[in-house]
Coordinates of C-alpha atoms (C1' of nucleotides) in Angstrom, one line a residue:
Chain A
M1 CA 106.9 101.8 102.1
K2 CA 107.4 103.1 98.6
V3 CA 104.9 104.6 96.4
T4 CA 105.6 105.5 92.9
K5 CA 102.8 106.9 90.8
H6 CA 99.7 109.0 91.3
C7 CA 99.3 112.5 92.4
E8 CA 98.3 114.6 89.6
T9 CA 99.7 117.8 91.3
P10 CA 96.5 118.3 93.3
Q11 CA 95.5 121.9 93.6
A12 CA 98.1 122.7 91.0
G13 CA 99.2 126.3 92.0
P14 CA 97.8 129.3 90.1
M15 CA 100.4 129.2 87.4
S16 CA 102.1 126.4 85.6
R17 CA 100.3 123.6 84.0
G18 CA 101.1 125.2 80.7
S19 CA 103.3 122.8 78.7
E20 CA 102.1 119.7 80.3
N21 CA 104.9 117.6 81.8
S22 CA 107.5 118.1 79.2
T23 CA 111.0 117.9 80.8
E24 CA 109.7 116.1 84.0
T25 CA 109.4 112.4 83.1
E26 CA 108.2 110.6 86.1
Q27 CA 108.2 113.1 89.0
P28 CA 107.0 111.6 92.1
C29 CA 104.4 113.4 94.2
P30 CA 106.2 116.1 96.1
I31 CA 104.1 115.6 99.2
E32 CA 104.8 112.0 99.3
Y33 CA 108.4 112.7 98.5
I34 CA 108.9 114.7 101.5
L35 CA 106.7 112.6 103.8
D36 CA 108.9 109.7 102.9
R37 CA 111.7 111.6 104.4
I38 CA 110.3 113.2 107.5
S39 CA 107.1 111.5 108.3
S40 CA 108.3 110.9 111.9
K41 CA 107.0 113.1 114.4
W42 CA 110.5 113.5 115.8
S43 CA 111.9 114.9 112.5
F44 CA 109.4 117.7 112.7
L45 CA 109.9 118.6 116.3
I46 CA 113.7 118.4 115.8
L47 CA 113.5 120.7 112.8
R48 CA 111.2 123.0 114.8
E49 CA 113.8 123.3 117.6
L50 CA 116.5 124.2 115.0
L51 CA 114.2 126.8 113.4
I52 CA 114.4 128.6 116.6
D53 CA 118.2 128.4 117.0
N54 CA 121.0 126.1 116.5
R55 CA 121.2 123.4 119.2
R56 CA 123.7 121.2 120.8
T57 CA 122.8 117.6 121.4
H58 CA 122.0 117.7 124.9
E59 CA 119.9 120.9 124.4
L60 CA 117.8 118.9 122.0
Q61 CA 117.5 116.1 124.5
E62 CA 116.3 118.4 127.1
A63 CA 113.7 120.1 124.9
L64 CA 112.4 116.9 123.6
P65 CA 111.4 113.6 125.6
I66 CA 113.3 111.5 123.2
S67 CA 115.9 108.8 123.9
T68 CA 119.4 109.4 122.7
K69 CA 119.3 106.4 120.4
T70 CA 116.3 107.8 118.4
L71 CA 117.5 111.4 118.6
T72 CA 120.8 110.3 116.9
I73 CA 119.0 108.2 114.3
R74 CA 116.7 111.1 113.4
L75 CA 119.7 113.5 113.3
R76 CA 121.6 111.3 110.9
E77 CA 118.7 110.9 108.8
L78 CA 118.0 114.7 108.5
E79 CA 121.8 115.2 107.8
K80 CA 121.8 112.6 105.2
Y81 CA 118.9 114.3 103.4
G82 CA 120.8 117.6 103.7
M83 CA 118.3 119.3 105.9
I84 CA 120.6 119.8 108.8
E85 CA 124.3 120.3 109.3
R86 CA 126.4 118.7 112.0
K87 CA 129.3 120.7 113.3
V88 CA 131.9 119.0 115.6
Y89 CA 134.2 121.1 117.8
P90 CA 137.2 118.9 118.7
E91 CA 137.1 119.9 122.3
I92 CA 137.2 118.2 125.6
P93 CA 134.4 117.4 126.5
P94 CA 133.1 117.0 123.0
R95 CA 130.8 119.6 121.6
V96 CA 128.6 119.1 118.7
E97 CA 126.2 121.6 117.2
Y98 CA 123.3 121.2 114.7
S99 CA 122.0 123.8 112.4
L100 CA 119.7 124.0 109.5
T101 CA 120.8 123.9 105.9
P102 CA 118.8 126.1 103.4
R103 CA 116.8 123.0 102.4
G104 CA 116.0 122.5 106.1
R105 CA 114.9 126.1 106.4
N106 CA 112.5 125.4 103.5
I107 CA 110.1 123.4 105.8
K108 CA 109.4 126.5 108.0
P109 CA 106.1 127.1 106.2
V110 CA 105.1 123.6 107.0
I111 CA 105.9 124.0 110.8
D112 CA 104.1 127.2 110.7
A113 CA 101.2 125.8 109.1
L114 CA 101.1 122.8 111.5
Q115 CA 101.3 125.4 114.4
Q116 CA 98.5 127.3 113.2
A117 CA 96.4 124.2 112.5
G118 CA 97.1 122.9 115.9
E119 CA 96.2 126.1 117.6
A120 CA 92.9 126.3 115.7
W121 CA 92.2 122.7 116.7
L122 CA 92.9 123.2 120.3
S123 CA 90.8 126.3 120.5
D124 CA 87.7 124.7 119.1
E125 CA 88.4 121.6 121.1
Q126 CA 87.6 123.6 124.2
V127 CA 84.3 124.7 122.7
V128 CA 83.1 121.4 121.1
G129 CA 85.1 119.2 123.4
D130 CA 85.7 115.9 121.7
S131 CA 88.6 113.5 122.4
Chain B
M1 CA 104.2 107.9 122.7
K2 CA 103.2 110.8 124.7
V3 CA 104.8 114.2 125.2
T4 CA 103.5 116.6 127.7
K5 CA 105.4 119.7 128.2
H6 CA 107.9 121.8 126.5
C7 CA 107.1 124.0 123.3
E8 CA 107.3 127.6 124.4
T9 CA 105.3 128.6 121.3
P10 CA 108.2 128.7 119.0
Q11 CA 108.2 131.8 116.7
A12 CA 105.2 132.9 118.5
G13 CA 103.4 135.2 116.0
P14 CA 104.1 138.9 116.0
M15 CA 101.4 139.9 118.4
S16 CA 100.3 138.3 121.6
R17 CA 102.8 137.4 124.3
G18 CA 101.3 140.3 126.3
S19 CA 99.5 138.8 129.4
E20 CA 101.6 135.7 129.6
N21 CA 99.6 132.7 130.0
S22 CA 96.6 133.5 132.0
T23 CA 93.5 131.6 131.0
E24 CA 95.6 128.7 129.3
T25 CA 96.9 126.3 132.1
E26 CA 98.8 123.6 130.5
Q27 CA 98.3 123.8 126.8
P28 CA 100.3 121.2 125.0
C29 CA 102.3 122.1 122.1
P30 CA 100.0 122.6 119.1
I31 CA 102.4 121.0 116.8
E32 CA 102.8 118.0 118.9
Y33 CA 99.2 117.9 119.3
I34 CA 98.4 117.6 115.7
L35 CA 101.3 115.3 115.0
D36 CA 100.0 113.0 117.6
R37 CA 96.9 112.7 115.4
I38 CA 97.9 112.7 111.8
S39 CA 101.6 111.8 112.0
S40 CA 101.0 108.9 109.5
K41 CA 101.9 109.6 106.1
W42 CA 98.6 108.1 104.9
S43 CA 96.6 110.5 106.9
F44 CA 98.2 113.3 105.0
L45 CA 97.7 111.7 101.6
I46 CA 94.0 110.8 102.5
L47 CA 93.4 114.4 103.5
R48 CA 94.9 115.6 100.3
E49 CA 92.7 113.5 98.3
L50 CA 89.7 114.8 100.1
L51 CA 90.8 118.3 99.7
I52 CA 90.5 117.8 96.0
D53 CA 87.0 116.4 96.3
N54 CA 84.9 113.9 98.2
R55 CA 85.8 110.4 97.6
R56 CA 84.3 106.9 97.8
T57 CA 86.3 104.1 99.5
H58 CA 87.4 102.4 96.2
E59 CA 88.5 105.8 94.8
L60 CA 90.8 106.3 97.6
Q61 CA 92.1 102.8 97.2
E62 CA 92.8 103.5 93.5
A63 CA 94.6 106.8 94.2
L64 CA 96.8 105.4 97.1
P65 CA 98.8 102.3 97.2
I66 CA 97.4 101.5 100.5
S67 CA 95.9 98.2 101.8
T68 CA 92.1 98.2 102.6
K69 CA 93.0 97.5 106.2
T70 CA 95.2 100.4 106.7
L71 CA 92.9 102.6 104.7
T72 CA 89.9 101.8 107.0
I73 CA 92.0 102.3 110.1
R74 CA 93.1 105.7 109.0
L75 CA 89.7 106.7 107.8
R76 CA 88.3 105.6 111.1
E77 CA 90.9 107.6 113.0
L78 CA 90.4 110.7 110.9
E79 CA 86.8 110.4 111.5
K80 CA 87.2 109.9 115.2
Y81 CA 89.1 113.2 115.5
G82 CA 86.4 115.0 113.5
M83 CA 88.5 115.7 110.4
I84 CA 86.5 113.7 107.9
E85 CA 82.8 112.8 107.6
R86 CA 81.7 109.2 106.7
K87 CA 78.4 109.1 104.8
V88 CA 76.8 105.8 104.0
Y89 CA 74.1 105.3 101.4
P90 CA 72.0 102.4 102.1
E91 CA 72.1 101.1 98.5
I92 CA 72.9 97.7 96.9
P93 CA 75.8 97.6 96.3
P94 CA 76.8 99.6 99.4
R95 CA 78.1 103.2 98.7
V96 CA 80.2 105.1 101.1
E97 CA 81.4 108.7 100.7
Y98 CA 84.0 110.6 102.7
S99 CA 84.3 114.3 102.9
L100 CA 86.2 116.9 104.9
T101 CA 84.7 118.6 107.9
P102 CA 85.7 122.2 108.7
R103 CA 88.4 120.9 111.0
G104 CA 89.8 118.8 108.2
R105 CA 89.8 121.7 105.8
N106 CA 91.9 123.5 108.3
I107 CA 95.0 121.4 107.4
K108 CA 94.9 122.6 103.8
P109 CA 97.7 125.2 104.6
V110 CA 99.8 122.3 105.9
I111 CA 99.3 120.2 102.8
D112 CA 100.0 123.3 100.5
A113 CA 103.2 123.9 102.5
L114 CA 104.3 120.4 102.1
Q115 CA 103.5 120.6 98.4
Q116 CA 105.8 123.6 98.0
A117 CA 108.6 122.3 100.2
G118 CA 108.5 119.1 98.3
E119 CA 108.6 120.8 94.9
A120 CA 111.5 123.0 96.0
W121 CA 113.4 119.8 97.2
L122 CA 112.8 118.1 94.1
S123 CA 114.0 120.9 91.9
D124 CA 117.2 121.3 93.8
E125 CA 117.6 117.6 93.8
Q126 CA 118.2 117.6 90.2
V127 CA 120.8 120.3 90.4
V128 CA 122.8 119.2 93.6
G129 CA 121.7 115.4 93.2
D130 CA 122.0 113.8 96.5
S131 CA 120.1 110.6 97.6
Chain C
dC1 C1' 81.3 97.5 97.4
dG2 C1' 83.0 98.3 101.7
dG3 C1' 85.2 96.4 105.3
dC4 C1' 86.2 93.1 109.0
dA5 C1' 89.4 89.3 110.7
dT6 C1' 93.6 86.9 110.9
dC7 C1' 98.5 86.2 110.3
dC8 C1' 102.9 88.0 109.7
dT9 C1' 106.7 91.4 108.8
dT10 C1' 108.9 95.5 109.6
dG11 C1' 110.5 99.6 111.8
dA12 C1' 110.2 103.0 115.4
dA13 C1' 111.1 103.9 119.8
dG14 C1' 112.4 103.2 124.8
dA15 C1' 115.7 101.6 128.5
dT16 C1' 119.9 100.8 129.8
dA17 C1' 124.8 100.1 129.9
dC18 C1' 129.1 101.3 128.1
dT19 C1' 133.0 104.0 125.4
dG20 C1' 136.1 108.0 123.6
Chain D
dC1 C1' 129.2 115.2 126.3
dA2 C1' 128.1 112.7 122.4
dG3 C1' 127.3 108.6 120.8
dT4 C1' 127.0 103.3 120.2
dA5 C1' 125.3 98.6 121.2
dT6 C1' 121.9 95.5 122.8
dC7 C1' 117.6 93.9 124.0
dT8 C1' 112.7 94.5 124.1
dT9 C1' 108.2 96.2 123.0
dC10 C1' 104.7 98.0 120.1
dA11 C1' 102.2 100.0 116.4
dA12 C1' 102.0 100.3 111.3
dG13 C1' 101.4 98.3 107.4
dG14 C1' 100.6 94.4 104.0
dA15 C1' 98.4 90.0 102.2
dT16 C1' 94.6 87.3 102.0
dG17 C1' 90.2 85.5 102.7
dC18 C1' 85.3 86.1 104.0
dC19 C1' 80.8 88.5 104.7
dG20 C1' 76.7 91.5 104.3

DNA sequence: CGGCATCCTTGAAGATACTG
DNA sequence: CAGTATCTTCAAGGATGCCG
């Protein structure tokens, strides 16, 4: 779906906030903006793989329990949004390699944060023990 | 869907890695684990609202363009996973307030990272100008 | 006010077979 | 090997109406 307004820049970093919204007219919420592009679990996991190293198609398929169709769709989407790059080597058999663009690498902090939050969750899961 | 294996603890922090996986038998990937719980865009946005401050139901509805049905579903889910707390004040008219639990507050770094990544994206969007 | 219940639309994903 | 095409299933979400 599409959201348009709200989001008053939540915890608004330490700086900024000085001259109100002067040049920026109707900036959408950054969080929403990014979630509208990579809200799929697979997008995150694909990006995580590529953060480790470049990958060929079948390597991604082996790393993730994803169908070829969905994988292709997600890859095309990430490519379209300029997060990954698709490089085709005209060989036989075909060889395709995916890598992160600078913009793609920008989500590393997000992946890292997810990693840590997940670890924290898992460790207190063993103590508290909920579902 | 359900994933079960893979994830070799990606960029595995600086330390650890010493005694292999001794006590941990089949730990799922933390990232997957957490994404299986809050992969919905709405979950993130609800958590973001509650990170700012506690909220009543109608406040969340006003802040987010979400249907009452979906909002309730997401709230129940977050509650079930122990990320938020639901407090009912037996008044007339009814009054319900949602707040974050410690576990819920754990995802603040994730939200912050999303915020920054989104801002970076939006700012180079204006320069490069892709869809 | 908070939130079910119902109906309906969409999209995400899997499985499978097939092509260059 | 990489990717497309087709068919199917299922969950997410919206809209609306009703209730305590």
